[in-house]
Short mmCIF file of C-alpha atoms in Angstrom, two decimals:
data_model
loop_
_atom_site.label_atom_id
_atom_site.label_comp_id
_atom_site.label_asym_id
_atom_site.label_seq_id
_atom_site.Cartn_x
_atom_site.Cartn_y
_atom_site.Cartn_z
CA UNK A 1 -22.99 -10.08 5.83
CA UNK A 2 -19.30 -9.20 5.98
CA UNK A 3 -18.06 -9.19 9.58
CA UNK A 4 -14.27 -9.11 9.11
CA UNK A 5 -11.51 -9.05 6.53
CA UNK A 6 -7.76 -9.42 6.35
CA UNK A 7 -5.61 -8.16 3.49
CA UNK A 8 -2.26 -9.83 2.83
CA UNK A 9 0.23 -9.77 -0.03
CA UNK A 10 0.72 -12.92 -2.06
CA UNK A 11 4.36 -13.34 -3.12
CA UNK A 12 5.35 -17.02 -3.12
CA UNK A 13 8.46 -15.86 -1.23
CA UNK A 14 6.17 -15.57 1.79
CA UNK A 15 6.49 -19.37 2.02
CA UNK A 16 9.87 -20.07 3.68
CA UNK A 17 10.53 -23.16 1.55
CA UNK A 18 10.25 -21.00 -1.57
CA UNK A 19 12.33 -18.15 -0.15
CA UNK A 20 14.99 -20.62 1.03
CA UNK A 21 18.07 -18.71 2.21
CA UNK A 22 16.24 -15.37 2.02
CA UNK A 23 13.33 -16.54 4.20
CA UNK A 24 14.34 -14.43 7.21
CA UNK A 25 13.99 -11.24 5.17
CA UNK A 26 10.20 -11.57 5.29
CA UNK A 27 9.79 -12.72 8.88
CA UNK A 28 8.15 -9.44 9.89
CA UNK A 29 5.71 -9.72 7.00
CA UNK A 30 4.83 -13.31 7.92
CA UNK A 31 4.19 -12.26 11.50
CA UNK A 32 1.88 -9.45 10.38
CA UNK A 33 -0.04 -11.85 8.12
CA UNK A 34 -0.39 -14.32 10.98
CA UNK A 35 -1.78 -11.60 13.24
CA UNK A 36 -4.31 -10.54 10.60
CA UNK A 37 -5.48 -14.13 10.04
CA UNK A 38 -5.74 -14.53 13.81
CA UNK A 39 -8.13 -11.59 13.95
CA UNK A 40 -10.25 -13.28 11.28
CA UNK A 41 -10.46 -16.37 13.46
CA UNK A 42 -11.41 -14.26 16.48
CA UNK A 43 -14.39 -12.86 14.53
CA UNK A 44 -15.79 -16.42 14.31
CA UNK A 45 -17.12 -16.28 10.74
CA UNK A 46 -19.38 -18.99 9.41
CA UNK A 47 -17.82 -18.70 5.93
CA UNK A 48 -14.34 -17.59 4.96
CA UNK A 49 -13.65 -16.70 1.34
CA UNK A 50 -10.07 -16.27 0.14
CA UNK A 51 -9.96 -13.80 -2.75
CA UNK A 52 -6.85 -13.49 -4.91
CA UNK A 53 -5.67 -12.40 -8.36
CA UNK A 54 -5.59 -15.15 -10.97
CA UNK A 55 -4.76 -15.78 -14.58
CA UNK A 56 -7.51 -17.17 -16.84
CA UNK A 57 -7.17 -20.82 -15.78
CA UNK A 58 -7.45 -19.99 -12.09
CA UNK A 59 -10.36 -17.55 -12.17
CA UNK A 60 -13.69 -18.31 -10.57
CA UNK A 61 -14.64 -20.32 -7.48
CA UNK A 62 -12.45 -22.95 -5.83
CA UNK A 63 -14.16 -25.18 -3.25
CA UNK A 64 -12.79 -26.36 0.05
CA UNK A 65 -10.34 -29.17 -0.54
CA UNK A 66 -8.76 -27.56 -3.62
CA UNK A 67 -5.02 -28.09 -3.85
CA UNK A 68 -2.26 -25.64 -4.72
CA UNK A 69 1.38 -26.30 -5.51
CA UNK A 70 4.65 -24.39 -5.40
CA UNK A 71 6.39 -26.72 -7.85
CA UNK A 72 6.45 -23.90 -10.39
CA UNK A 73 8.75 -22.05 -7.99
CA UNK A 74 11.14 -24.95 -7.61
CA UNK A 75 9.71 -26.41 -4.40
CA UNK A 76 7.94 -29.75 -4.02
CA UNK A 77 5.27 -28.40 -1.68
CA UNK A 78 1.49 -28.69 -1.84
CA UNK A 79 -1.19 -26.93 0.17
CA UNK A 80 -4.86 -27.70 0.57
CA UNK A 81 -7.65 -25.16 1.00
CA UNK A 82 -9.23 -26.08 4.31
CA UNK A 83 -7.99 -28.36 7.04
CA UNK A 84 -10.45 -31.16 6.32
CA UNK A 85 -13.50 -32.01 4.28
CA UNK A 86 -14.30 -30.90 0.78
CA UNK A 87 -13.49 -32.66 -2.45
CA UNK A 88 -10.19 -32.32 -4.25
CA UNK A 89 -10.75 -30.88 -7.71
CA UNK A 90 -8.78 -31.20 -10.92
CA UNK A 91 -8.31 -27.42 -11.05
CA UNK A 92 -5.24 -26.24 -9.14
CA UNK A 93 -5.30 -23.12 -7.02
CA UNK A 94 -3.51 -20.16 -8.63
CA UNK A 95 -0.39 -18.90 -6.82
CA UNK A 96 -2.15 -16.14 -4.88
CA UNK A 97 -4.73 -18.54 -3.48
CA UNK A 98 -2.03 -21.11 -2.77
CA UNK A 99 -0.29 -18.53 -0.58
CA UNK A 100 -3.63 -17.85 1.10
CA UNK A 101 -4.14 -21.56 1.71
CA UNK A 102 -0.62 -21.74 3.16
CA UNK A 103 -1.42 -18.90 5.59
CA UNK A 104 -4.55 -20.74 6.71
CA UNK A 105 -2.67 -24.02 7.14
CA UNK A 106 -0.11 -22.16 9.23
CA UNK A 107 -2.94 -20.79 11.39
CA UNK A 108 -4.52 -24.26 11.64
CA UNK A 109 -7.78 -22.87 10.24
CA UNK A 110 -10.60 -25.37 10.80
CA UNK A 111 -13.74 -23.46 9.77
CA UNK A 112 -15.46 -23.70 6.34
CA UNK A 113 -13.46 -21.98 3.62
CA UNK A 114 -13.68 -21.45 -0.12
CA UNK A 115 -11.78 -19.29 -2.59
CA UNK A 116 -12.30 -17.04 -5.59
CA UNK A 117 -9.77 -16.24 -8.30
CA UNK A 118 -10.27 -12.74 -9.71
CA UNK A 119 -8.94 -11.53 -13.04
CA UNK A 120 -6.64 -8.55 -12.60
CA UNK A 121 -8.23 -6.65 -15.54
CA UNK A 122 -11.75 -6.91 -14.05
CA UNK A 123 -13.49 -3.52 -14.20
CA UNK A 124 -14.00 -1.71 -10.91
CA UNK A 125 -17.80 -1.77 -11.05
CA UNK A 126 -17.81 -5.51 -11.65
CA UNK A 127 -15.40 -6.00 -8.74
CA UNK A 128 -17.80 -4.12 -6.49
CA UNK A 129 -20.69 -6.26 -7.71
CA UNK A 130 -18.76 -9.45 -6.98
CA UNK A 131 -18.03 -8.21 -3.47
CA UNK A 132 -21.68 -7.42 -2.84
CA UNK A 133 -22.62 -10.92 -4.00
CA UNK A 134 -20.09 -12.51 -1.63
CA UNK A 135 -21.31 -10.52 1.36
CA UNK A 136 -24.94 -11.32 0.56
CA UNK A 137 -24.32 -15.05 0.95
CA UNK A 138 -25.62 -17.00 3.90
CA UNK A 139 -24.13 -16.55 7.34
CA UNK A 140 -21.38 -14.42 8.82
CA UNK A 141 -18.85 -13.88 6.03
CA UNK A 142 -15.15 -13.01 6.33
CA UNK A 143 -12.67 -12.37 3.53
CA UNK A 144 -8.96 -13.08 3.27
CA UNK A 145 -7.93 -10.76 0.47
CA UNK A 146 -4.64 -11.49 -1.26
CA UNK A 147 -2.83 -9.01 -3.50
CA UNK A 148 0.28 -6.88 -3.89
CA UNK A 149 0.80 -3.19 -4.44
CA UNK A 150 2.92 -1.79 -7.25
CA UNK A 151 5.94 -3.68 -8.54
CA UNK A 152 7.75 -0.50 -9.60
CA UNK A 153 9.18 1.06 -6.47
CA UNK A 154 12.89 0.69 -7.35
CA UNK A 155 15.07 0.11 -10.37
CA UNK A 156 15.53 -3.52 -9.29
CA UNK A 157 11.78 -4.09 -8.91
CA UNK A 158 10.06 -6.56 -11.28
CA UNK A 159 8.49 -3.65 -13.18
CA UNK A 160 11.52 -1.35 -12.89
CA UNK A 161 11.13 2.12 -11.34
CA UNK A 162 8.06 4.24 -11.95
CA UNK A 163 7.80 7.58 -10.17
CA UNK A 164 4.03 7.12 -9.79
CA UNK A 165 4.35 3.91 -7.78
CA UNK A 166 5.03 5.40 -4.35
CA UNK A 167 1.97 7.64 -4.46
CA UNK A 168 -0.25 4.80 -5.67
CA UNK A 169 0.97 2.53 -2.88
CA UNK A 170 0.62 5.26 -0.26
CA UNK A 171 -3.05 5.77 -1.15
CA UNK A 172 -3.75 2.04 -1.30
CA UNK A 173 -2.11 1.48 2.08
CA UNK A 174 -3.98 4.41 3.62
CA UNK A 175 -7.32 3.16 2.28
CA UNK A 176 -6.69 -0.39 3.48
CA UNK A 177 -5.66 0.81 6.93
CA UNK A 178 -8.66 3.12 7.24
CA UNK A 179 -11.18 0.63 5.82
CA UNK A 180 -11.95 3.38 3.30
CA UNK A 181 -14.03 1.44 0.81
CA UNK A 182 -14.78 4.51 -1.32
CA UNK A 183 -11.08 5.20 -1.82
CA UNK A 184 -10.44 1.56 -2.73
CA UNK A 185 -13.31 1.66 -5.22
CA UNK A 186 -11.74 4.76 -6.79
CA UNK A 187 -8.32 3.20 -7.44
CA UNK A 188 -7.39 3.67 -11.10
CA UNK A 189 -7.48 0.27 -12.81
CA UNK A 190 -5.38 1.42 -15.76
CA UNK A 191 -2.69 2.90 -13.53
CA UNK A 192 -2.71 -0.21 -11.34
CA UNK A 193 -2.11 -2.37 -14.41
CA UNK A 194 0.77 -0.16 -15.55
CA UNK A 195 2.32 -0.41 -12.09
CA UNK A 196 1.70 -4.18 -11.94
CA UNK A 197 -0.34 -3.81 -8.75
CA UNK A 198 -2.01 -7.21 -8.59
CA UNK A 199 -4.18 -6.38 -5.58
CA UNK A 200 -6.31 -3.64 -7.15
CA UNK A 201 -9.23 -5.81 -8.32
CA UNK A 202 -9.34 -7.87 -5.13
CA UNK A 203 -9.27 -4.75 -2.95
CA UNK A 204 -12.23 -3.46 -4.94
CA UNK A 205 -14.05 -6.76 -4.35
CA UNK A 206 -13.50 -6.08 -0.65
CA UNK A 207 -14.86 -2.55 -1.10
CA UNK A 208 -18.06 -3.97 -2.55
CA UNK A 209 -18.40 -6.59 0.17
CA UNK A 210 -17.96 -3.98 2.89
CA UNK A 211 -20.85 -1.76 1.79
CA UNK A 212 -22.99 -1.09 4.85
CA UNK A 213 -20.77 -3.22 7.10
CA UNK A 214 -19.35 -0.31 9.16
CA UNK A 215 -15.97 -2.00 9.69
CA UNK A 216 -12.88 -0.32 11.07
CA UNK A 217 -9.41 -1.01 9.76
CA UNK A 218 -5.83 -1.10 10.97
CA UNK A 219 -2.67 -1.17 8.86
CA UNK A 220 -0.18 -3.70 10.20
CA UNK A 221 2.53 -3.70 7.54
CA UNK A 222 3.53 -1.27 4.78
CA UNK A 223 6.90 -1.91 3.20
CA UNK A 224 8.35 -2.48 -0.26
CA UNK A 225 11.01 -5.21 -0.06
CA UNK A 226 12.28 -6.12 -3.51
CA UNK A 227 10.64 -2.94 -4.83
CA UNK A 228 7.09 -4.33 -4.47
CA UNK A 229 4.46 -2.79 -2.21
CA UNK A 230 3.30 -5.25 0.44
CA UNK A 231 0.49 -4.26 2.81
CA UNK A 232 -1.22 -6.12 5.65
CA UNK A 233 -4.49 -4.77 7.03
CA UNK A 234 -7.27 -6.06 9.26
CA UNK A 235 -10.90 -4.95 9.19
CA UNK A 236 -13.39 -5.74 11.94
#
């Protein structure tokens, strides 16, 4: 049963070593993420599952002990999923889950944790099914859901400017803050792909997991630095 969830964006720039001289620009975002992860810890889950968007090689389950790296972003930094225990695997965490693992390391997370890489093109109904399967697992389940909003909010954004981006992000942020699982389930997958919104599929996994859970949400961050929508929300 799902008892709590936190939603955080997953830009590698969230890691100060990657951001380097620009690290201070995301201090407020880091603080919001830390608060959301802290609320997860306060819920005392028996299982935490980090869910994040992934390319083909990173999709599927990643056990506790899996390692991620930020070498691809010019930084010799590794993170491990889970503070202790678990077996290191040959498969590296994708970037989104590496950022999630970094957030948990920062919070000194010590409870059992695993991760799931989700393909961004995954159909909404399948996302909902995956979420239901996660919540149906043994024990009190919590999710740390990684994913960004649109990457098209300004002309300097990674996806350039798209006039539809602000409205898409506004609805996603509202739904995350209100724990509105029906609205998340209704997000347009095709539009999300066109706007490069990497969080869509993972948010819909959360929507499936939250069926019948009667959770309430709060939105803790909603900004678009660098022209990308970043949202932080907590459900409990």
